[in-house]
Short mmCIF file of C-alpha atoms and ligand atoms in Angstrom, two decimals:
data_model
loop_
_atom_site.label_atom_id
_atom_site.label_comp_id
_atom_site.label_asym_id
_atom_site.label_seq_id
_atom_site.Cartn_x
_atom_site.Cartn_y
_atom_site.Cartn_z
CA MET A 9 -0.70 -35.80 -2.88
CA PRO A 10 -2.61 -38.08 -5.23
CA SER A 11 -4.63 -36.07 -7.72
CA ALA A 12 -7.91 -37.55 -6.44
CA ASP A 13 -7.12 -36.10 -2.99
CA LEU A 14 -6.01 -32.79 -4.47
CA ARG A 15 -9.33 -32.61 -6.30
CA ARG A 16 -11.40 -33.42 -3.22
CA HIS A 17 -9.54 -31.08 -0.88
CA GLY A 18 -9.46 -28.38 -3.53
CA HIS A 19 -13.23 -28.45 -3.92
CA GLU A 20 -13.71 -28.43 -0.18
CA LEU A 21 -11.28 -25.57 0.31
CA ILE A 22 -12.91 -23.42 -2.36
CA ASP A 23 -16.22 -24.04 -0.56
CA TRP A 24 -14.55 -23.02 2.68
CA ILE A 25 -13.21 -19.82 1.09
CA ALA A 26 -16.60 -18.91 -0.36
CA ASP A 27 -18.30 -19.48 3.02
CA TYR A 28 -15.54 -17.56 4.81
CA LEU A 29 -15.94 -14.54 2.54
CA ASP A 30 -19.75 -14.70 2.78
CA GLY A 31 -19.63 -14.88 6.56
CA LEU A 32 -16.95 -12.28 7.20
CA ALA A 33 -19.29 -9.57 8.42
CA GLU A 34 -20.35 -11.82 11.32
CA ARG A 35 -16.79 -12.24 12.57
CA PRO A 36 -14.91 -9.75 14.74
CA VAL A 37 -12.58 -7.76 12.52
CA LEU A 38 -9.74 -8.10 15.00
CA SER A 39 -9.06 -11.18 17.04
CA PRO A 40 -9.07 -10.85 20.84
CA VAL A 41 -6.03 -13.18 20.88
CA ARG A 42 -3.19 -12.36 23.32
CA PRO A 43 0.46 -12.13 22.21
CA GLY A 44 2.06 -15.57 22.35
CA GLN A 45 -1.24 -17.45 22.51
CA VAL A 46 -0.97 -18.96 19.03
CA HIS A 47 2.67 -19.81 19.52
CA GLN A 48 1.86 -21.69 22.71
CA ALA A 49 -0.95 -23.61 21.06
CA LEU A 50 1.31 -24.94 18.31
CA PRO A 51 3.71 -27.88 18.64
CA VAL A 52 7.36 -26.95 19.18
CA GLU A 53 8.58 -29.31 16.48
CA ALA A 54 7.54 -30.24 12.97
CA PRO A 55 5.89 -33.68 12.81
CA ARG A 56 8.18 -36.61 12.10
CA LEU A 57 5.54 -38.34 10.03
CA GLY A 58 3.20 -36.68 7.59
CA GLU A 59 -0.31 -35.81 8.76
CA PRO A 60 -3.61 -36.00 6.89
CA LEU A 61 -4.77 -32.75 5.35
CA GLU A 62 -8.03 -33.05 7.33
CA THR A 63 -6.05 -32.65 10.57
CA ILE A 64 -4.07 -29.71 9.24
CA ARG A 65 -7.27 -28.04 8.06
CA GLU A 66 -8.92 -28.61 11.41
CA ASP A 67 -6.02 -26.86 13.14
CA PHE A 68 -6.13 -24.07 10.58
CA GLU A 69 -9.78 -23.44 11.39
CA ARG A 70 -9.37 -23.93 15.14
CA LEU A 71 -6.05 -22.17 15.83
CA ILE A 72 -5.24 -19.87 12.95
CA VAL A 73 -8.45 -18.33 11.62
CA PRO A 74 -9.82 -17.12 14.99
CA ALA A 75 -6.48 -15.45 15.67
CA LEU A 76 -6.39 -13.39 12.47
CA ALA A 77 -7.15 -9.79 11.60
CA HIS A 78 -9.58 -10.13 8.70
CA TRP A 79 -8.33 -7.84 5.97
CA ASN A 80 -11.22 -8.71 3.67
CA HIS A 81 -13.74 -7.79 6.35
CA PRO A 82 -16.21 -5.15 5.13
CA ARG A 83 -15.64 -3.15 8.33
CA PHE A 84 -11.84 -3.15 8.11
CA PHE A 85 -11.15 0.59 7.89
CA ALA A 86 -7.54 0.65 9.09
CA TYR A 87 -4.26 1.45 7.29
CA PHE A 88 -4.80 1.23 3.54
CA ASN A 89 -6.94 -1.82 3.23
CA SER A 90 -6.02 -4.40 0.70
CA SER A 91 -8.77 -6.76 -0.35
CA SER A 92 -8.72 -9.88 -2.45
CA SER A 93 -11.36 -10.34 -5.09
CA GLY A 94 -12.65 -13.76 -6.14
CA PRO A 95 -10.93 -13.74 -9.55
CA ALA A 96 -7.62 -12.71 -7.98
CA ILE A 97 -7.88 -15.45 -5.34
CA LEU A 98 -8.34 -17.99 -8.11
CA ALA A 99 -5.45 -16.54 -10.09
CA GLU A 100 -3.21 -16.87 -7.01
CA LEU A 101 -4.19 -20.49 -6.74
CA LEU A 102 -3.21 -21.00 -10.36
CA ALA A 103 0.07 -19.12 -9.89
CA ALA A 104 0.95 -21.43 -6.98
CA ALA A 105 0.02 -24.46 -9.06
CA LEU A 106 2.15 -23.31 -12.00
CA ASN A 107 4.94 -22.11 -9.71
CA VAL A 108 6.50 -20.19 -12.54
CA ASN A 109 9.61 -18.26 -11.63
CA THR A 110 9.67 -15.16 -13.84
CA MET A 111 13.36 -14.42 -13.33
CA LEU A 112 14.16 -14.95 -17.02
CA TRP A 113 12.04 -14.81 -20.14
CA LYS A 114 13.09 -18.41 -20.76
CA THR A 115 11.87 -19.59 -17.36
CA GLY A 116 8.45 -18.05 -17.95
CA PRO A 117 7.89 -16.69 -21.45
CA ALA A 118 4.15 -16.15 -21.06
CA ALA A 119 4.51 -14.82 -17.53
CA THR A 120 7.22 -12.34 -18.59
CA GLU A 121 5.24 -11.12 -21.58
CA LEU A 122 1.93 -11.03 -19.73
CA GLU A 123 3.55 -8.80 -17.09
CA GLN A 124 4.52 -6.28 -19.76
CA VAL A 125 1.12 -6.44 -21.46
CA VAL A 126 -0.90 -6.09 -18.28
CA LEU A 127 1.30 -3.27 -16.96
CA GLY A 128 0.84 -1.60 -20.35
CA TRP A 129 -2.94 -1.86 -19.89
CA LEU A 130 -2.71 -0.43 -16.40
CA ARG A 131 -0.44 2.38 -17.62
CA ALA A 132 -3.07 3.33 -20.20
CA LEU A 133 -5.87 3.13 -17.61
CA LEU A 134 -3.87 5.49 -15.39
CA GLY A 135 -3.39 7.91 -18.30
CA LEU A 136 0.39 7.55 -18.36
CA PRO A 137 2.28 7.77 -21.66
CA ASP A 138 3.86 4.77 -23.40
CA GLY A 139 7.37 5.86 -22.43
CA PHE A 140 6.88 4.34 -18.97
CA ARG A 141 7.96 0.73 -18.53
CA GLY A 142 6.76 -1.18 -15.49
CA TRP A 143 7.75 -4.14 -13.32
CA LEU A 144 5.97 -5.84 -10.47
CA TYR A 145 7.59 -5.98 -7.05
CA GLU A 146 6.36 -7.28 -3.75
CA GLY A 147 5.39 -3.94 -2.27
CA GLY A 148 5.53 -0.19 -2.42
CA SER A 149 8.57 -0.18 -0.16
CA SER A 150 10.40 -2.43 -2.56
CA SER A 151 9.35 -0.37 -5.59
CA THR A 152 10.57 2.79 -3.89
CA LEU A 153 13.86 1.14 -2.94
CA HIS A 154 14.39 0.27 -6.61
CA ALA A 155 13.42 3.78 -7.71
CA LEU A 156 15.88 5.38 -5.30
CA ALA A 157 18.58 2.93 -6.37
CA ALA A 158 17.98 4.08 -9.95
CA ALA A 159 18.09 7.74 -8.91
CA ARG A 160 21.38 7.11 -7.10
CA GLN A 161 22.68 5.25 -10.13
CA ARG A 162 21.90 8.15 -12.44
CA ALA A 163 23.47 10.65 -10.07
CA LEU A 164 26.70 8.73 -9.54
CA GLY A 165 27.08 6.92 -12.85
CA LEU A 166 28.69 3.63 -13.68
CA GLY A 167 31.52 4.01 -11.17
CA LEU A 168 28.96 3.29 -8.43
CA ARG A 169 28.79 -0.37 -9.43
CA GLU A 170 32.46 -0.94 -8.76
CA GLY A 171 33.42 1.68 -6.24
CA GLY A 172 30.21 1.91 -4.20
CA LEU A 173 29.74 5.09 -2.24
CA TYR A 174 33.40 5.32 -1.30
CA GLN A 175 34.49 8.86 -2.15
CA ALA A 176 31.10 9.60 -3.75
CA PRO A 177 29.68 13.09 -3.30
CA ARG A 178 27.00 13.49 -0.64
CA LEU A 179 23.60 12.99 -2.22
CA ARG A 180 20.39 14.63 -1.02
CA VAL A 181 16.84 13.31 -1.24
CA TYR A 182 13.86 15.58 -0.60
CA ALA A 183 10.49 14.59 0.80
CA SER A 184 7.80 16.02 3.03
CA PRO A 185 7.28 14.94 6.63
CA GLN A 186 4.20 13.07 5.37
CA THR A 187 6.23 10.84 3.06
CA HIS A 188 6.05 7.13 3.77
CA THR A 189 8.88 5.65 5.83
CA SER A 190 9.75 3.36 2.92
CA VAL A 191 11.83 6.31 1.70
CA ASP A 192 13.77 6.43 4.97
CA LYS A 193 14.29 2.67 4.83
CA ALA A 194 15.48 2.86 1.23
CA LEU A 195 18.06 5.47 2.21
CA MET A 196 19.24 3.31 5.09
CA THR A 197 19.49 0.30 2.79
CA LEU A 198 21.20 2.13 -0.04
CA GLY A 199 23.95 3.45 2.20
CA LEU A 200 22.92 7.07 1.74
CA GLY A 201 21.80 7.23 5.33
CA LEU A 202 18.90 9.03 6.95
CA GLY A 203 21.07 12.14 6.98
CA ALA A 204 20.62 12.33 3.21
CA LEU A 205 16.91 13.01 3.64
CA ARG A 206 15.92 16.65 3.72
CA ARG A 207 12.40 17.25 4.93
CA VAL A 208 10.53 19.89 2.97
CA ALA A 209 7.89 22.00 4.69
CA VAL A 210 4.21 21.38 3.94
CA ASP A 211 1.23 23.72 3.71
CA SER A 212 -1.74 23.60 6.07
CA ASP A 213 -3.21 20.69 4.07
CA HIS A 214 0.02 18.65 4.50
CA ARG A 215 1.13 19.10 0.88
CA MET A 216 4.77 19.65 0.06
CA ARG A 217 5.55 23.33 -0.56
CA VAL A 218 7.29 23.80 -3.89
CA ASP A 219 8.81 27.14 -2.81
CA ALA A 220 10.36 25.41 0.20
CA LEU A 221 11.60 22.60 -2.05
CA ARG A 222 13.19 25.08 -4.44
CA GLU A 223 14.91 26.86 -1.58
CA ALA A 224 16.13 23.58 -0.04
CA VAL A 225 17.68 22.43 -3.34
CA ALA A 226 19.39 25.80 -3.87
CA GLN A 227 20.74 25.85 -0.31
CA ASP A 228 22.13 22.34 -0.66
CA ARG A 229 23.82 23.16 -3.95
CA ARG A 230 25.47 26.18 -2.30
CA ALA A 231 26.67 23.85 0.47
CA GLY A 232 28.26 21.49 -2.07
CA LEU A 233 25.71 18.68 -1.68
CA TRP A 234 24.24 16.85 -4.68
CA PRO A 235 20.45 17.01 -5.00
CA CYS A 236 19.62 13.53 -6.28
CA CYS A 237 15.92 12.81 -5.92
CA VAL A 238 12.61 14.34 -4.87
CA VAL A 239 9.87 12.05 -3.59
CA ALA A 240 6.40 13.50 -4.07
CA THR A 241 3.36 11.67 -2.77
CA LEU A 242 -0.06 11.39 -4.40
CA GLY A 243 -2.10 10.17 -1.44
CA SER A 244 0.04 10.35 1.68
CA THR A 245 -0.21 7.60 4.25
CA SER A 246 -1.72 9.56 7.10
CA CYS A 247 -4.27 11.73 5.34
CA THR A 248 -3.94 11.12 1.55
CA ALA A 249 -2.48 14.58 0.93
CA ILE A 250 -1.69 15.23 -2.72
CA ASP A 251 1.63 16.98 -3.34
CA PRO A 252 1.55 19.54 -6.19
CA ILE A 253 3.00 17.37 -8.88
CA ALA A 254 3.21 19.62 -11.96
CA PRO A 255 5.37 22.40 -10.43
CA THR A 256 7.48 19.77 -8.64
CA ALA A 257 8.08 17.98 -11.94
CA ARG A 258 9.08 21.26 -13.61
CA LEU A 259 11.50 22.05 -10.81
CA CYS A 260 13.06 18.56 -10.95
CA GLU A 261 13.42 18.79 -14.72
CA ALA A 262 15.13 22.16 -14.48
CA GLU A 263 17.44 20.93 -11.71
CA GLY A 264 18.22 17.56 -13.29
CA VAL A 265 16.89 15.83 -10.17
CA TRP A 266 15.07 12.47 -10.32
CA LEU A 267 11.39 12.74 -9.41
CA HIS A 268 9.90 9.68 -7.77
CA VAL A 269 6.14 9.78 -7.28
CA ASP A 270 4.70 7.64 -4.52
CA ALA A 271 1.16 6.90 -5.62
CA ALA A 272 1.18 3.50 -3.93
CA HIS A 273 -2.34 3.98 -2.62
CA GLY A 274 -3.65 7.06 -4.43
CA GLY A 275 -2.57 6.03 -7.92
CA ALA A 276 -5.74 3.98 -8.30
CA LEU A 277 -7.74 7.21 -8.48
CA ALA A 278 -6.10 8.07 -11.81
CA LEU A 279 -8.53 5.51 -13.23
CA LEU A 280 -11.21 8.16 -12.78
CA PRO A 281 -11.14 10.77 -15.55
CA GLU A 282 -12.78 13.28 -13.19
CA ARG A 283 -9.78 12.94 -10.82
CA ARG A 284 -7.01 13.25 -13.40
CA GLU A 285 -6.45 16.87 -12.45
CA ASP A 286 -4.76 15.73 -9.23
CA PHE A 287 -2.29 13.74 -11.32
CA ALA A 288 -1.56 16.45 -13.89
CA GLY A 289 2.18 16.54 -14.45
CA TRP A 290 2.94 13.06 -13.10
CA GLU A 291 3.95 12.02 -16.59
CA GLY A 292 7.02 14.20 -15.93
CA ALA A 293 8.14 11.88 -13.12
CA ASP A 294 11.15 9.66 -13.58
CA SER A 295 9.51 6.87 -11.63
CA ILE A 296 6.09 6.18 -10.16
CA VAL A 297 4.88 3.52 -7.76
CA VAL A 298 1.28 2.30 -7.82
CA ASN A 299 0.20 -0.65 -5.68
CA PRO A 300 -2.60 -2.77 -7.14
CA HIS A 301 -2.56 -4.52 -3.76
CA LYS A 302 -3.80 -1.38 -2.07
CA TRP A 303 -6.82 0.04 -3.87
CA LEU A 304 -7.22 -2.10 -6.97
CA MET A 305 -8.73 -5.24 -5.38
CA VAL A 306 -5.59 -7.32 -5.97
CA PRO A 307 -4.41 -9.34 -2.96
CA LEU A 308 -0.93 -8.98 -1.51
CA ASP A 309 1.52 -8.76 -3.03
CA ALA A 310 1.59 -6.59 -6.13
CA SER A 311 3.26 -3.22 -6.53
CA VAL A 312 4.16 -1.64 -9.85
CA LEU A 313 7.17 0.54 -10.43
CA TYR A 314 6.94 2.52 -13.63
CA THR A 315 9.97 4.35 -14.93
CA ARG A 316 10.93 6.35 -17.99
CA HIS A 317 14.50 5.14 -17.54
CA PRO A 318 14.53 1.34 -17.66
CA ASP A 319 18.14 1.53 -18.82
CA VAL A 320 19.18 3.22 -15.56
CA LEU A 321 17.26 0.69 -13.46
CA ARG A 322 18.99 -2.03 -15.40
CA GLN A 323 22.38 -0.47 -14.81
CA ALA A 324 21.64 -0.51 -11.10
CA PHE A 325 20.66 -4.18 -10.95
CA SER A 326 21.75 -6.25 -13.90
CA LEU A 327 24.33 -8.95 -13.28
CA VAL A 328 24.28 -12.18 -15.31
CA PRO A 329 26.28 -15.13 -14.04
CA ALA A 330 27.07 -17.91 -16.50
CA TYR A 331 24.43 -20.21 -15.12
CA LEU A 332 21.68 -17.72 -16.00
CA GLU A 333 22.74 -17.05 -19.56
CA THR A 334 20.21 -17.93 -22.25
CA ARG A 335 20.20 -18.02 -26.02
CA GLU A 336 17.44 -15.38 -26.07
CA GLN A 337 18.95 -12.94 -23.60
CA HIS A 338 19.75 -10.26 -26.19
CA GLN A 339 16.31 -10.45 -27.79
CA VAL A 340 14.18 -10.33 -24.66
CA GLU A 341 13.98 -8.58 -21.32
CA ASP A 342 14.75 -10.72 -18.33
CA ALA A 343 13.00 -9.38 -15.24
CA MET A 344 15.90 -10.33 -12.97
CA ASP A 345 17.86 -7.48 -14.58
CA TYR A 346 15.52 -4.92 -13.06
CA GLY A 347 15.53 -5.85 -9.42
CA ILE A 348 17.31 -7.21 -6.40
CA THR A 349 15.63 -10.61 -6.30
CA LEU A 350 16.35 -13.35 -8.75
CA GLY A 351 13.29 -15.51 -8.20
CA ARG A 352 10.02 -13.70 -8.87
CA ARG A 353 6.42 -14.77 -8.41
CA PHE A 354 3.93 -14.78 -11.28
CA ARG A 355 2.16 -11.69 -9.95
CA ALA A 356 0.86 -10.51 -13.30
CA LEU A 357 -1.70 -13.31 -13.42
CA LYS A 358 -3.88 -11.96 -10.61
CA LEU A 359 -3.69 -8.44 -12.03
CA TRP A 360 -4.71 -9.74 -15.45
CA PHE A 361 -7.65 -11.68 -13.96
CA THR A 362 -8.69 -8.62 -11.96
CA LEU A 363 -8.52 -6.08 -14.78
CA ARG A 364 -10.44 -8.39 -17.09
CA TYR A 365 -13.03 -9.53 -14.56
CA PHE A 366 -13.95 -6.05 -13.32
CA GLY A 367 -13.09 -4.09 -16.44
CA GLN A 368 -12.24 -0.41 -16.28
CA GLU A 369 -15.82 0.48 -15.46
CA GLY A 370 -16.17 -2.11 -12.71
CA LEU A 371 -13.13 -0.70 -10.94
CA GLN A 372 -14.32 2.86 -11.47
CA VAL A 373 -17.72 2.11 -9.93
CA ARG A 374 -16.06 0.76 -6.78
CA LEU A 375 -13.59 3.62 -6.45
CA ARG A 376 -16.36 6.18 -6.85
CA GLU A 377 -18.44 4.45 -4.20
CA HIS A 378 -15.51 4.54 -1.76
CA LEU A 379 -15.10 8.26 -2.43
CA ARG A 380 -18.81 8.83 -1.89
CA LEU A 381 -18.86 6.88 1.37
CA ALA A 382 -15.84 8.78 2.66
CA GLN A 383 -17.56 12.10 1.95
CA GLU A 384 -20.54 10.82 3.90
CA VAL A 385 -18.32 9.96 6.89
CA ALA A 386 -16.66 13.38 6.63
CA ARG A 387 -20.07 15.04 6.63
CA ARG A 388 -21.11 13.13 9.73
CA VAL A 389 -17.88 13.98 11.55
CA ASP A 390 -18.36 17.66 10.68
CA ALA A 391 -21.90 17.57 11.99
CA HIS A 392 -21.03 15.71 15.20
CA PRO A 393 -20.81 17.94 18.28
CA LEU A 394 -18.11 15.78 19.89
CA MET A 395 -15.88 15.06 16.87
CA GLU A 396 -13.66 17.10 14.62
CA ARG A 397 -12.19 16.38 11.22
CA VAL A 398 -8.52 17.25 11.14
CA ALA A 399 -7.66 17.10 7.44
CA PRO A 400 -9.32 17.48 4.04
CA VAL A 401 -10.64 14.30 2.44
CA PRO A 402 -9.29 14.27 -1.12
CA MET A 403 -9.52 10.47 -1.34
CA SER A 404 -11.39 8.02 0.89
CA THR A 405 -9.53 8.50 4.17
CA VAL A 406 -11.11 10.54 6.94
CA CYS A 407 -8.88 11.75 9.78
CA LEU A 408 -10.77 12.63 12.91
CA ARG A 409 -10.62 13.18 16.65
CA ALA A 410 -13.02 13.32 19.53
CA ARG A 411 -13.18 16.57 21.43
CA HIS A 412 -15.06 17.77 24.44
CA PRO A 413 -14.75 21.16 26.06
CA ARG A 414 -14.42 19.51 29.47
CA ILE A 415 -11.44 17.37 28.51
CA ALA A 416 -8.27 19.34 29.16
CA GLY A 417 -6.04 20.12 26.17
CA GLY A 418 -3.23 17.94 27.47
CA GLU A 419 -5.61 15.00 27.93
CA GLN A 420 -7.07 15.05 24.42
CA ASP A 421 -4.52 12.69 22.91
CA ALA A 422 -4.83 10.18 25.76
CA PHE A 423 -8.60 10.34 25.47
CA ASN A 424 -8.51 9.72 21.71
CA ARG A 425 -6.15 6.80 22.23
CA ARG A 426 -8.63 5.29 24.68
CA TRP A 427 -11.45 5.89 22.25
CA LEU A 428 -9.59 4.12 19.44
CA GLU A 429 -8.82 1.18 21.72
CA ALA A 430 -12.44 0.99 22.83
CA ILE A 431 -13.67 1.07 19.22
CA ASN A 432 -11.32 -1.69 18.12
CA ALA A 433 -12.05 -3.77 21.22
CA THR A 434 -15.68 -4.08 20.11
CA GLY A 435 -14.50 -6.18 17.17
CA ARG A 436 -17.17 -4.42 15.10
CA LEU A 437 -14.67 -2.39 13.10
CA PHE A 438 -10.98 -1.66 12.87
CA LEU A 439 -9.53 1.85 12.65
CA SER A 440 -5.84 2.76 12.86
CA PRO A 441 -4.07 5.75 14.38
CA THR A 442 -1.74 8.39 13.05
CA GLU A 443 -0.29 11.72 14.05
CA LEU A 444 -1.05 15.00 12.34
CA ASP A 445 0.33 18.34 13.51
CA GLY A 446 1.64 16.59 16.59
CA ARG A 447 -1.80 15.31 17.57
CA PHE A 448 -3.10 11.76 17.88
CA VAL A 449 -5.64 11.09 15.14
CA LEU A 450 -7.96 8.26 14.11
CA ARG A 451 -8.02 7.24 10.45
CA PHE A 452 -11.17 5.87 8.81
CA VAL A 453 -10.19 4.45 5.42
CA ILE A 454 -12.72 3.10 2.95
CA SER A 455 -11.03 1.00 0.31
CA GLY A 456 -12.26 -2.55 0.87
CA LEU A 457 -13.96 -4.34 -1.98
CA ARG A 458 -16.72 -5.70 0.26
CA THR A 459 -17.50 -2.46 2.12
CA GLN A 460 -20.99 -1.13 1.48
CA ALA A 461 -22.94 1.83 2.82
CA HIS A 462 -24.56 -0.22 5.59
CA HIS A 463 -21.15 -1.37 6.86
CA VAL A 464 -20.01 2.23 7.13
CA ASP A 465 -23.23 3.04 8.90
CA GLU A 466 -22.79 0.19 11.40
CA ALA A 467 -19.22 1.29 12.04
CA TRP A 468 -20.35 4.84 12.59
CA GLN A 469 -23.00 3.76 15.12
CA THR A 470 -20.36 1.82 17.06
CA MET A 471 -17.97 4.78 17.06
CA ASP A 472 -20.69 7.11 18.25
CA LEU A 473 -21.85 4.73 20.96
CA THR A 474 -18.32 4.03 22.18
CA LEU A 475 -17.58 7.73 22.34
CA GLY A 476 -20.72 8.39 24.37
CA GLU A 477 -19.88 5.59 26.82
CA LEU A 478 -16.29 6.68 27.20
CA LEU A 479 -17.16 10.31 27.67
CA GLY A 480 -19.73 9.31 30.28
CA CYS A 481 -17.06 7.40 32.23
CA THR A 482 -14.38 10.02 31.71
CA LEU A 483 -16.57 12.92 32.69
CA ASP A 484 -17.90 11.05 35.74
CA ARG A 485 -14.47 10.09 36.93
CA GLY A 486 -13.25 13.55 37.64
CA PRO A 487 -9.49 13.93 37.56
CA THR A 488 -9.01 14.10 33.76
CA VAL A 489 -11.77 16.66 33.44
CA ARG A 490 -11.75 20.40 33.96
N1 PLP B 517 3.68 4.49 0.07
C1 PLP B 517 2.58 4.86 0.73
C2 PLP B 517 1.97 6.20 0.46
C3 PLP B 517 2.02 4.00 1.67
O1 PLP B 517 0.94 4.38 2.35
C4 PLP B 517 2.61 2.72 1.87
C5 PLP B 517 2.01 1.77 2.83
O2 PLP B 517 0.97 1.99 3.38
C6 PLP B 517 3.75 2.40 1.16
C7 PLP B 517 4.27 3.29 0.27
C8 PLP B 517 4.44 1.08 1.37
O3 PLP B 517 3.79 0.11 0.65
P1 PLP B 517 3.99 -1.45 0.98
O4 PLP B 517 3.26 -1.68 2.26
O5 PLP B 517 3.39 -2.13 -0.19
O6 PLP B 517 5.45 -1.69 1.12
#
């Protein structure tokens, strides 16, 4: 592309992005598109001859954008929302332009060093001690996979590299039923198998019970199994439950078991001094995952794995073929030694732009506002005669259900499913489901950069209205009602 064209299209595209972000609230959050519709609308083959960018852009606007879920939408309240800030969008553009591969220090000296500096800044903002070293991976699942690989490495020692799991003792990993499935996937991937996972009972607020953990570890030792790793979560996926970290860390220390803390979403809250209590003891963890791409306004993908044992992580992953040797390799740290991928994106740039643009206080203001808005939603749910809140709200996720005395117990889940579908079908907001205590639950998560009080209010009105309409129909219809 001639640079004059790049310049022209670049200016136009930045204008498009600015207009898109400004106009998001007017769009439906979810597209009404049917499965297969986009596929059918696209040509079966790549073009033989190149096409003008104007045509590609036209198709992008006509076929792609209307068929998207808009994650930056201010009324996107599903999953754990990840939003992209202006500075981070620009940094991503630069990263693509530079196309630096941070596999080796030599192939990206500034990128490699910036990653360490910016992860050092974040570590300090989170109140973690200097002993933690961090690397950026593409997601929380990947960070956790690397953490569990390191835990396995420490448990089985150097022989693992050569001999694999053949004749290795049976390792055990402990986690609560609320733990993210990335742990299950890591165990499948690492050859430990799902059978290695021992679920530890939770209390009524869905927090892992340390007494149950202690008992589980002791039982396994008696049975000749090797306790290898405990995964504790600070902000569980369904309801942001906060596992008791300090006693868990003490137990792991005493037992010589690796403690991995999944703070993929919740870790952001450690930026708030008034919330540090929830994190007390996490400095005793062996590894911690925090995802800037969840609640720190950094677009996908950016997940940090901090560990106090970089040497063990390195043992698990380092392998240097002749073609990757460099003169500096003994003086520097090459990121490829700490992970499964060789090629790595320049992810630190967008985190650097974000931390500098917002500053600690700018991020704190937004986090506090999300917490405040979530408390407001919780208050409204509690006050609503036809809704119930089904979990505490320690962060900015509210778990709720509709209830009506005339809807039979066995019908409640089906009714709530219909309510969720009806809410999302309006296009006015997007909520996602989960299950708590065996019941179908709606999650209302406030973590989007562009979400303001009036967006929450509009969403609430739609939920209330939809519930009223659905109850009217349901109660009129007869059979589902007692
Ligand atoms: N950990 C927790 C607590 C999560 O909620 C999630 C995803 O929502 C993950 C890990 C996985 O993170 P990622 O989607 O970045 O792989």
